[in-house]
Coordinates of C-alpha atoms and ligand atoms in Angstrom, one line a residue:
M11 CA 115.6 93.0 -36.7
P12 CA 112.5 94.9 -37.8
L13 CA 109.9 93.1 -40.0
K14 CA 110.6 93.5 -43.8
I15 CA 107.8 92.9 -46.2
A16 CA 107.8 92.3 -50.0
V17 CA 104.6 93.3 -51.8
I18 CA 104.4 91.5 -55.1
L19 CA 101.9 92.6 -57.7
G20 CA 101.7 92.4 -61.5
T21 CA 98.2 93.1 -62.9
R22 CA 95.6 95.9 -62.8
P23 CA 93.4 94.3 -60.1
E24 CA 96.4 93.6 -57.9
I25 CA 97.5 97.2 -58.0
V26 CA 94.0 98.3 -57.0
K27 CA 93.5 95.9 -54.3
M28 CA 97.0 96.0 -52.8
S29 CA 96.8 99.8 -52.6
P30 CA 95.1 99.9 -49.1
V31 CA 97.8 97.5 -47.8
I32 CA 100.5 99.6 -49.2
R33 CA 99.0 102.7 -47.6
Q34 CA 98.9 100.9 -44.3
L35 CA 102.6 99.9 -44.5
E36 CA 103.5 103.4 -45.3
A37 CA 101.3 104.9 -42.5
K38 CA 102.9 102.4 -39.9
D39 CA 106.4 103.1 -41.2
I40 CA 107.0 99.4 -41.9
D41 CA 110.0 98.4 -44.0
F42 CA 108.7 97.2 -47.3
F43 CA 109.2 97.2 -51.0
V44 CA 107.0 96.7 -54.1
L45 CA 108.1 94.1 -56.6
H46 CA 106.2 94.5 -59.9
T47 CA 106.2 91.4 -62.1
G48 CA 105.4 93.3 -65.3
Q49 CA 102.6 91.0 -66.2
H50 CA 100.6 94.1 -67.0
Y51 CA 102.7 96.9 -68.7
S52 CA 100.5 99.0 -70.9
Y53 CA 100.1 102.5 -69.5
D54 CA 96.3 102.2 -69.0
M55 CA 96.7 98.7 -67.3
D56 CA 99.5 99.6 -65.0
A57 CA 101.3 103.0 -64.5
I58 CA 98.1 105.0 -64.4
F59 CA 97.0 103.2 -61.3
F60 CA 100.2 104.0 -59.5
E61 CA 99.9 107.7 -60.4
Q62 CA 96.3 108.0 -59.5
L63 CA 96.5 106.1 -56.3
G64 CA 99.7 107.9 -55.2
L65 CA 101.5 104.5 -54.8
P66 CA 105.3 104.4 -54.5
Q67 CA 107.1 103.3 -57.6
P68 CA 108.1 99.6 -57.5
K69 CA 111.7 99.1 -56.4
Y70 CA 111.9 96.2 -58.9
N71 CA 110.1 95.3 -62.1
I72 CA 110.8 92.0 -63.7
E73 CA 109.1 93.0 -67.0
A74 CA 107.8 89.5 -67.5
G75 CA 105.2 90.8 -70.2
S76 CA 102.9 88.5 -72.1
S77 CA 103.5 85.0 -73.1
S78 CA 102.1 81.5 -72.6
H79 CA 101.1 80.5 -69.0
A80 CA 104.2 78.4 -68.5
E81 CA 106.6 80.9 -69.8
Q82 CA 105.1 83.9 -68.0
T83 CA 104.9 81.9 -64.7
A84 CA 108.4 80.7 -65.1
T85 CA 109.9 84.2 -66.0
I86 CA 108.2 85.6 -62.8
L87 CA 109.4 82.6 -60.7
S88 CA 113.0 83.0 -61.5
G89 CA 112.9 86.8 -61.6
V90 CA 111.4 86.9 -58.1
E91 CA 113.7 84.4 -56.7
K92 CA 116.8 86.5 -57.6
I93 CA 115.3 89.5 -55.9
L94 CA 114.2 87.7 -52.8
L95 CA 117.7 86.1 -52.5
D96 CA 119.1 89.7 -52.5
E97 CA 116.5 91.3 -50.1
F98 CA 115.4 88.3 -47.9
P99 CA 112.2 89.9 -46.6
D100 CA 110.5 88.2 -43.7
V101 CA 107.1 88.0 -45.5
V102 CA 106.0 88.1 -49.1
L103 CA 102.4 89.4 -49.7
V104 CA 100.4 88.5 -52.8
E105 CA 96.8 89.1 -53.5
G106 CA 94.3 87.3 -55.8
D107 CA 94.7 84.6 -58.4
T108 CA 97.0 85.6 -61.3
N109 CA 100.0 84.0 -62.6
S110 CA 102.0 86.8 -60.8
V111 CA 100.4 85.6 -57.5
L112 CA 101.2 82.0 -58.0
A113 CA 104.8 82.5 -59.1
G114 CA 105.5 85.1 -56.4
A115 CA 104.2 82.8 -53.6
L116 CA 106.0 79.8 -54.9
A117 CA 109.3 81.5 -55.3
A118 CA 109.0 82.7 -51.7
A119 CA 107.8 79.4 -50.2
K120 CA 110.8 77.6 -51.8
L121 CA 113.1 80.0 -50.0
H122 CA 111.3 79.4 -46.7
I123 CA 110.1 83.0 -46.7
K124 CA 106.6 83.3 -45.2
V125 CA 103.8 83.9 -47.7
G126 CA 100.7 86.0 -46.9
H127 CA 97.8 85.3 -49.4
I128 CA 95.3 88.1 -49.5
E129 CA 92.0 87.0 -50.8
A130 CA 92.5 83.4 -49.7
G131 CA 89.9 80.7 -49.9
L132 CA 88.0 81.6 -53.1
R133 CA 86.9 78.7 -55.2
S134 CA 85.0 78.5 -58.5
Y135 CA 85.4 74.7 -58.5
D136 CA 86.3 75.0 -62.3
R137 CA 89.8 73.8 -62.8
N138 CA 89.6 74.8 -66.4
M139 CA 90.2 78.4 -65.3
P140 CA 93.9 79.3 -64.8
E141 CA 92.9 81.4 -61.9
E142 CA 91.5 78.4 -60.0
I143 CA 94.7 76.5 -60.2
N144 CA 96.6 79.6 -59.1
R145 CA 94.3 80.2 -56.1
I146 CA 94.5 76.6 -54.9
L147 CA 98.3 76.3 -55.2
T148 CA 98.9 79.7 -53.6
D149 CA 96.7 78.9 -50.7
H150 CA 98.4 75.7 -50.1
C151 CA 101.8 77.2 -49.9
S152 CA 100.9 80.2 -47.8
D153 CA 101.5 80.8 -44.1
Y154 CA 99.1 83.6 -43.6
L155 CA 95.7 83.1 -45.4
F156 CA 93.8 86.3 -45.3
A157 CA 90.2 85.1 -46.1
P158 CA 87.8 87.8 -47.1
T159 CA 84.7 86.1 -45.5
E160 CA 83.7 83.3 -43.2
K161 CA 82.7 81.3 -46.2
A162 CA 86.2 81.5 -47.7
K163 CA 87.5 80.4 -44.2
T164 CA 85.2 77.4 -44.2
I165 CA 86.5 76.3 -47.7
L166 CA 90.1 76.5 -46.5
L167 CA 89.3 74.5 -43.3
G168 CA 87.6 71.9 -45.5
E169 CA 90.8 71.6 -47.5
G170 CA 92.8 70.8 -44.4
I171 CA 94.5 74.1 -43.8
P172 CA 95.2 74.7 -40.1
E173 CA 92.8 77.2 -38.5
E174 CA 95.7 79.2 -36.9
K175 CA 96.9 80.2 -40.4
I176 CA 93.6 81.7 -41.4
H177 CA 92.5 85.2 -40.7
V178 CA 89.1 86.7 -41.7
T179 CA 89.9 90.2 -42.6
G180 CA 87.3 91.4 -45.2
N181 CA 88.3 92.1 -48.8
T182 CA 90.8 95.0 -49.5
I183 CA 88.6 96.0 -52.4
V184 CA 86.2 97.4 -49.9
D185 CA 88.9 99.6 -48.5
A186 CA 89.9 100.7 -52.1
V187 CA 86.3 101.6 -52.9
Y188 CA 85.7 103.5 -49.7
Q189 CA 89.1 105.4 -50.0
N190 CA 88.6 106.5 -53.6
L191 CA 84.8 106.9 -54.4
S192 CA 84.5 110.5 -53.1
I193 CA 87.8 111.5 -54.7
A194 CA 86.5 110.0 -58.0
Q195 CA 83.3 111.9 -57.7
G196 CA 85.4 115.1 -57.4
Q197 CA 87.8 114.5 -60.2
S198 CA 86.3 112.3 -62.9
N199 CA 84.9 113.9 -66.1
I200 CA 83.9 110.6 -67.8
F201 CA 80.2 111.4 -68.2
N202 CA 81.0 114.5 -70.2
I203 CA 83.6 112.7 -72.2
L204 CA 81.3 109.9 -73.1
N205 CA 78.3 112.1 -73.4
I206 CA 76.1 109.9 -71.1
R207 CA 74.0 110.5 -68.1
P208 CA 74.1 108.6 -64.8
A209 CA 71.6 105.7 -64.6
Q210 CA 71.0 105.8 -68.3
Y211 CA 73.5 103.3 -69.6
F212 CA 74.9 99.8 -69.0
L213 CA 78.5 99.0 -68.2
V214 CA 80.4 95.9 -69.4
T215 CA 83.8 94.3 -68.9
L216 CA 84.9 91.0 -70.4
H217 CA 88.3 89.6 -70.6
R218 CA 88.3 86.0 -69.1
Q219 CA 90.3 83.6 -71.2
E220 CA 87.4 81.0 -71.3
N221 CA 85.2 83.7 -72.8
V222 CA 87.4 85.8 -75.1
D223 CA 89.7 83.0 -76.4
N224 CA 86.7 81.2 -77.7
R225 CA 85.3 82.8 -80.9
E226 CA 81.9 81.3 -80.4
R227 CA 81.5 82.3 -76.7
F228 CA 82.9 85.8 -77.4
S229 CA 80.5 86.3 -80.4
S230 CA 77.5 85.0 -78.5
I231 CA 78.2 87.4 -75.5
L232 CA 78.6 90.4 -77.8
D233 CA 75.3 89.4 -79.4
G234 CA 73.6 89.3 -76.0
L235 CA 75.0 92.7 -75.1
R236 CA 73.6 94.0 -78.4
K237 CA 70.2 92.7 -77.4
V238 CA 70.4 94.5 -74.1
A239 CA 71.2 97.8 -75.8
E240 CA 68.3 97.3 -78.2
F241 CA 65.8 96.2 -75.6
Y242 CA 66.5 99.1 -73.2
H243 CA 67.4 101.7 -75.9
Q244 CA 70.4 102.8 -73.8
P245 CA 74.1 102.7 -74.5
V246 CA 76.1 99.7 -73.4
I247 CA 79.7 101.0 -72.5
Y248 CA 82.4 98.5 -72.9
P249 CA 86.0 99.5 -71.8
V250 CA 87.9 96.8 -73.8
H251 CA 90.6 94.9 -72.0
P252 CA 93.7 94.6 -74.3
H253 CA 93.4 90.8 -74.2
S254 CA 89.8 91.1 -75.6
R255 CA 90.9 93.8 -78.1
K256 CA 93.5 91.4 -79.5
R257 CA 91.1 88.5 -79.8
M258 CA 88.4 90.7 -81.4
S259 CA 90.8 91.7 -84.2
E260 CA 92.1 88.0 -84.6
F261 CA 88.6 86.6 -84.7
G262 CA 87.2 89.5 -86.9
L263 CA 84.5 90.2 -84.5
A264 CA 82.6 93.5 -84.6
A265 CA 80.4 94.8 -81.8
P266 CA 77.4 96.5 -83.4
G267 CA 75.3 98.4 -80.9
L268 CA 77.9 98.6 -78.2
T269 CA 80.0 101.6 -77.3
L270 CA 83.6 100.3 -77.2
I271 CA 86.2 102.5 -75.4
E272 CA 89.8 101.9 -74.2
P273 CA 90.3 100.8 -70.5
V274 CA 89.7 103.7 -68.2
D275 CA 91.5 104.7 -65.1
Y276 CA 90.2 103.7 -61.6
F277 CA 88.4 107.0 -60.8
D278 CA 86.6 107.0 -64.1
F279 CA 85.7 103.3 -63.7
L280 CA 84.3 103.8 -60.2
M281 CA 82.1 106.7 -61.5
L282 CA 80.9 104.5 -64.4
E283 CA 80.3 101.5 -62.1
S284 CA 78.6 103.3 -59.3
N285 CA 76.2 105.2 -61.6
T286 CA 75.3 102.4 -64.1
R287 CA 71.9 100.8 -64.2
L288 CA 73.5 97.4 -64.1
V289 CA 77.0 95.9 -64.7
L290 CA 77.5 92.8 -67.0
T291 CA 81.0 91.3 -66.4
D292 CA 83.2 88.2 -66.2
S293 CA 85.6 90.0 -63.8
G294 CA 86.0 88.8 -60.3
G295 CA 86.8 92.2 -58.8
I296 CA 84.0 93.9 -60.6
Q297 CA 81.4 91.4 -59.2
E298 CA 82.7 92.4 -55.8
E299 CA 82.8 96.2 -56.4
A300 CA 79.3 96.3 -57.9
C301 CA 78.0 94.5 -54.8
I302 CA 79.9 97.0 -52.5
L303 CA 78.5 99.9 -54.5
G304 CA 74.8 98.7 -54.4
V305 CA 74.7 98.1 -58.2
R306 CA 73.2 95.0 -59.7
C307 CA 75.4 92.7 -61.5
V308 CA 75.0 90.0 -64.3
T309 CA 77.9 87.6 -64.5
L310 CA 78.9 86.4 -68.0
R311 CA 80.2 83.1 -66.8
D312 CA 78.9 79.6 -65.7
N313 CA 80.2 79.9 -62.1
T314 CA 81.7 82.4 -59.6
E315 CA 84.2 82.3 -56.8
R316 CA 82.3 85.1 -55.2
P317 CA 79.0 83.3 -54.1
E318 CA 78.4 85.9 -51.4
T319 CA 77.3 88.2 -54.2
L320 CA 74.7 85.7 -55.3
E321 CA 73.5 85.0 -51.8
V322 CA 72.7 88.6 -51.1
G323 CA 70.9 89.1 -54.3
A324 CA 73.3 91.5 -55.9
N325 CA 74.5 89.1 -58.7
V326 CA 73.2 86.5 -61.0
I327 CA 75.1 83.9 -63.1
A328 CA 73.8 84.3 -66.7
G329 CA 76.3 82.1 -68.7
T330 CA 77.2 83.2 -72.2
A331 CA 74.1 82.4 -74.4
S332 CA 72.8 85.6 -75.9
D333 CA 69.2 85.2 -74.9
D334 CA 70.1 84.2 -71.4
I335 CA 72.1 87.5 -71.1
L336 CA 69.1 89.6 -71.8
E337 CA 66.8 87.4 -69.8
N338 CA 69.0 87.7 -66.6
V339 CA 69.2 91.5 -67.0
R340 CA 65.3 91.6 -67.1
L341 CA 65.3 89.3 -64.1
M342 CA 67.6 91.6 -62.1
F343 CA 65.1 94.5 -62.6
E344 CA 62.0 92.5 -61.6
I345 CA 62.2 93.2 -57.9
E346 CA 63.6 95.9 -55.8
R347 CA 66.9 94.8 -54.3
Y348 CA 68.7 95.9 -51.1
W349 CA 71.6 94.1 -49.7
Q350 CA 74.4 94.5 -47.1
N351 CA 78.0 94.4 -48.5
P352 CA 79.3 91.0 -47.4
F353 CA 83.0 91.8 -48.0
G354 CA 83.9 93.7 -44.9
D355 CA 84.0 97.1 -43.4
G356 CA 86.9 98.7 -45.3
R357 CA 89.5 98.0 -42.8
A358 CA 91.0 94.9 -44.3
G359 CA 94.3 96.4 -45.0
E360 CA 94.7 97.6 -41.5
R361 CA 93.9 94.2 -40.1
I362 CA 96.3 92.5 -42.4
V363 CA 99.2 94.7 -41.4
D364 CA 98.4 94.4 -37.7
I365 CA 98.3 90.6 -38.0
L366 CA 101.7 90.6 -39.7
T367 CA 103.3 93.0 -37.2
G368 CA 101.7 91.4 -34.2
G369 CA 102.5 87.9 -35.2
F370 CA 106.2 88.6 -36.1
D371 CA 108.6 87.0 -33.7
G372 CA 111.9 87.4 -35.6
Ligands
UD1_585 C1 95.3 88.4 -66.3 C2 95.0 87.3 -65.2 C3 93.4 87.3 -65.0 C4 93.1 88.7 -64.5 C5 93.5 89.8 -65.4 C6 93.2 91.2 -64.9 C7 96.3 85.3 -65.4 C8 96.3 83.9 -65.8 N1 95.3 86.0 -65.8 O1 94.6 88.3 -67.5 O2 93.3 86.4 -64.0 O3 91.7 88.7 -64.3 O4 94.9 89.7 -65.7 O5 93.0 92.2 -65.8 O6 97.2 85.7 -64.6 N2 98.0 92.8 -72.7 C9 98.4 94.1 -73.1 N3 98.9 95.0 -72.2 C10 99.1 94.7 -70.8 C11 98.7 93.4 -70.4 C12 98.2 92.4 -71.4 O7 98.2 94.4 -74.3 O8 99.4 95.5 -70.1 C13 97.5 91.9 -73.7 C14 98.5 91.1 -74.4 O9 98.0 90.9 -75.6 C15 98.5 89.8 -73.7 C16 97.1 89.6 -73.3 O10 96.6 91.0 -72.9 O11 98.8 88.7 -74.5 C17 96.8 88.7 -71.9 O12 97.6 89.2 -70.9 P1 97.8 88.2 -69.6 O13 98.6 89.0 -68.6 O14 98.4 86.9 -70.1 O15 96.4 87.9 -69.1 P2 95.1 88.9 -68.8 O16 94.1 88.4 -69.8 O17 95.5 90.2 -68.8
UDP586 N1 89.0 98.6 -63.7 C1 89.5 99.9 -64.1 N2 89.3 100.4 -65.4 C2 88.7 99.5 -66.3 C3 88.3 98.2 -65.9 C4 88.4 97.8 -64.6 O1 90.1 100.7 -63.3 O2 88.6 99.9 -67.5 C5 89.3 98.2 -62.3 C6 88.1 97.9 -61.5 O3 87.5 99.0 -60.8 C7 88.6 96.8 -60.6 C8 89.7 96.1 -61.3 O4 90.0 97.1 -62.3 O5 89.0 97.3 -59.3 C9 89.3 94.7 -61.8 O6 90.3 94.3 -62.7 P1 90.0 93.2 -63.8 O7 88.6 93.1 -64.1 O8 91.0 93.5 -64.9 O9 90.5 91.8 -63.0 P2 89.8 90.7 -62.2 O10 89.2 91.3 -61.1 O11 88.9 90.0 -63.1 O12 91.0 89.8 -61.8

């Protein structure tokens, strides 16, 4: 029987980061299907990425939508189980640390279907973050742990995961950046739309639960960003994640001095990110992308599961106090910075698919 793979995804970063794997599966003519959990569903968080990246439409969409952690995870868990019982793939692939990832992996593991976790071995060591719980549990029920770096592999070994399950592949986000940057350069019109010029603005993203669900923290970060805009006399562009938009309205928070826009598509985001003076973010993927693109990053959190970005000097942890945010931006400009991208050569998708096809004995 030929190998059959289920690709499970559900949120914006999973669609972007899984796209190189899906392209490889298509190129190698492997039997696979895409199962969308529906965790993200707004057009600009979901369908636009399938269209822009030319991805096949999901064969299934569980349409889990938004709810509490338990409810969302449970809906996905039972929805995935039904589909897996019907399809019985040999391997389920998940990537990252969302509720979709944990629920997809768990449903498969309980059916004794092999689980491949892409982006295994990341740790923030902060169990208050839902993502940290999701990462740990997913790693520990996986059969193939695709670690992006040697550091991630070391972490997994330290937790007792057998070495033969771990494969250092690089991160598929490098593949995604390399595959799309020049297309974005040809197609995006975002500078004209926003009336800004390259290297003359700052770019922000902010959506982590621990930041935006806490009025005080969210407000302090917005104040820090205003200080950056005032100090440098340059626009601070903030494509607002729907989660953050909802909280801003509930908390009655304004964002004076900032340019708030709707989430943008991947090509526009790559253009904004590769040409900004500096990125300020609490996103995991954007810490990596900025590092790959040679752009300085200030992380609006107290920790990171991407320590490679700190080690090469591409990123700094600023926390969320408003003065610290400005201070860390200034610090990042103090010296010239050059670094090598630590996340791989852009062939992670190819390696992952080769490992799966080579290792298959069914
Ligand atoms: C989720 C992930 C987070 C990841 C992020 C990527 C978990 C626990 N969180 O956070 O790790 O970094 O995705 O962007 O899995 N909403 C919409 N439209 C959508 C999706 C969400 O309006 O398409 C709004 C809803 O108000 C919803 C809120 O955003 O209640 C939060 O959505 P949810 O999927 O629970 O978490 P994210 O913040 O998106
Ligand atoms: N992204 C995008 N448009 C935006 C913001 C982000 O296309 O307005 C892309 C970005 O290039 C990256 C991914 O979304 O590839 C990161 O997703 P997000 O920050 O939502 O999730 P995280 O990485 O924090 O889990």
